[in-house]
Every structure is written in structure tokens, then in C-alpha cells.
Amino acid sequence: MESIATTSLLGHSPLHGRVSVRDISGKQKPISYRVRVTEFTGRRIVVSPLLPRLKADRLVNLGVEARAIELTKEVHAYREEERSSKNWKDEIEAGIIQKPDLWPPENRADKPSLRNPRLRHERMGCGWIAAIFEWEGVIIKDNPELEKQAWLTLAEEEGRSPIPAFMLRRIEGMKNEQAISEILCWSRDPASVKRMAARKEEIYQSLQGGVYRFCNGSSEFVDILMHYNIPMALVSTRPRKTLEAAMRTIGIEECFSAIVAAEDVCRGKPDPEMFLYAAQLLEFIAERCIVFGNSNQTVEAAHEARMKCVAVANKHLVYELRAADLVVRRLDELSIVDLKNLADIESPEFGSGEPIPEMEIEEEDDEPPASTAIDDGIFW
């Protein structure tokens, strides 16, 4: 049919030809056929459904008629599909229906509203990344000895045995309630756990004395991020009342867009709940958030939340924090370019997150194995 179309469709002339059929006796006889062409699209032929009937006493090959009906159905189906696709696009442009959901989810960093030059400049700048800071050890200097002393004092008041050093390292970064009920196993009663957690916090604040000092380079780095309008969140396992009072003391209460305190989460590090909730408050996806911490528990929690992590080596050695994406001794060593490179989303992070196993192919040695020479003299 396509070979006929190249010669007959140009002038819209009807298709005609001869086919060989067999009658009842089995003899082949040529029969002429004629097909009226009504329309053609590209290389597809549309024929009239009415074909000349053959005589009933002849067994005719119906391949031409079947092909014509099939081509007609294909053309109608193509037209319906094209019409429906065009209507769907018109409805999307008119705002009647929404586009299908795609990954990543929409947020203010992914909105394609770039017609305004100011919005374009903001997106091409730093408005598409967010920073999540830990309070102690990153923004202000912490004293681990005071934390240990507070736990030992509480154990003495409660009539408990002194807490071993390895257990004190294990509860580092956890909420007080979580450490008391799950690690120390002092009580399962919610009222008793809450009472002991509040008492431990009172002991720590009395030992600390309400004196707060910035870590080296932290104040300058926060000022740089504010200059570039990068949203920031602060997370801590301290009570909100204590945290807000400390922020007012050092004058950074206006720097952070979101604050996550002990009352906002159920579990502390290494659980990623604090960081995920901070990203939710900032309205950013996790892949565009950078966590700043100073311990391996923070690195573990950030990676569990699919965030990048910058470790500040002010309590640990640099090689002890090599699991982090970037390790610095002080925050002002970082630049905005470093943050953009960290927040640059790679394609595997939008997939399942699991590495694709690759099958190892063993190289076959085409050379025959070397024969081992045996000295026949040893058998004689």
C-alpha cells in the first residue's frame, strides 16, 4: 500500500490494481479492485469504508479491505489523542487543572517565577539553601565537664550509683527524658522522668552561671549568612525558655527564622527529628539544608535526614569527624561558594538513595594454565 501511495496519492487518484484469488475449484484468477481515497495524512492512507463487493461464488482475499479499515481506525485514534493532548495543555495554561506532582516537591526555592529580574537574582543568589545550626559547640562554647557534673549530681540526689564514663558519652546530645528512661533506666513513669529532667537542667544552669561566649568565628559567619539572606534555624535539646533567654543575652534573637527546642521533638541525636522539623519550619526540602555541628552524632543525624553536614572540630580532632561532608576548625573558614557546592543536589539523592549494585565481571584468562613439571625420578 505504501508503494502505491507514492505514485497515486499525489493526484488524489483512486487506488486500483489486481489481486490473485482462488475459486472453489482451486484455480487462480486475477480480479481487479478499486479503492476510493478520501484522505491521507503523511504516509498513512485513509480509504472509504465502502468497497466494491465481489460475487458470492468467489472466494476473495480480504487483505486489502482489512488493511483499509485498520488504517482508518489508526487515523481516528491519532486525531483523538492529539485533540485530547491539546485540550490538556490549554487547561494547564488557563489554570483549570494543576500539573502532575513531580519530585522534588514545590517550595519557594523551586518556583519557576523568574520573569521578575529581582526574583531571578535572588534565586541565582543564595535564597535556595538553608542553614541549621546547633546551639552548643557551634554558636556558643560548651563545657562537657559541666554536663557530666550535672548528671553525677543528679545521680547522687536520686540515690543512684555514679554514671560510668562510657554511658555519659552515649547520652551526649540526647534529651534529658530520653537519657533517663532509655539509657540510664532510672524510671519509666512520665511524671518522675519529667521531674528528674527538669532538676538536671536546673543543676546545669546553676553550674553554668548564665555566661555565654561565642565560638571562634561563629558570630562573623552568622552575619555573613544574614547579609546574603540565607534562612537559618537553631536546634537544641535545651528547654525553649532557657534557649530564648540565652539568645537575648548575646543578642542574636533576630538572626534565626526558626527555633527547635526540647519541647518540639520527642528524641534527640542521633535521631534526625530535630533537623527534619527545622527544615519543615524553614519550608525547605532536606537536600537543600546544611547542618552545622561538632560531633559524630550530629553527622549521623544529618545524613539520616539526607542533609549535608559541616563539622566544626573544636572538641574533636579533625580525623575523628571525617564522616562529615566538610570539616573546619572555625566557621569563618567557610565561604558562600562552599555552601553552594555542598547544597548542589546530585541525581542519586532524588532516587531511592540506595546504591545500585554492580555485577563484578571476572576476567577470563585466554591462555591455557601452565602445566606443572613433575620429576619422574622421585618415584624411582
Coordinates of N, CA, C and O in Angstrom, one line a residue, residues 358-364:
E358 N 26.6 -3.3 41.4 CA 27.1 -3.6 40.1 C 27.7 -5.1 40.1 O 28.4 -5.4 41.1
M359 N 27.4 -5.8 39.1 CA 27.9 -7.1 39.0 C 29.4 -7.2 38.6 O 29.8 -6.5 37.6
E360 N 30.2 -7.9 39.3 CA 31.6 -8.0 39.0 C 31.8 -9.0 37.9 O 31.3 -10.1 38.0
I361 N 32.5 -8.6 37.0 CA 32.8 -9.5 35.8 C 34.2 -10.0 36.0 O 35.2 -9.2 36.1
E362 N 34.3 -11.3 36.1 CA 35.6 -11.9 36.2 C 36.3 -12.0 34.9 O 35.7 -12.4 33.9
E363 N 37.5 -11.5 34.8 CA 38.3 -11.6 33.6 C 38.8 -13.0 33.4 O 39.5 -13.6 34.2
E364 N 38.4 -13.5 32.2 CA 38.8 -14.9 31.9 C 40.2 -14.8 31.2 O 40.4 -14.0 30.3

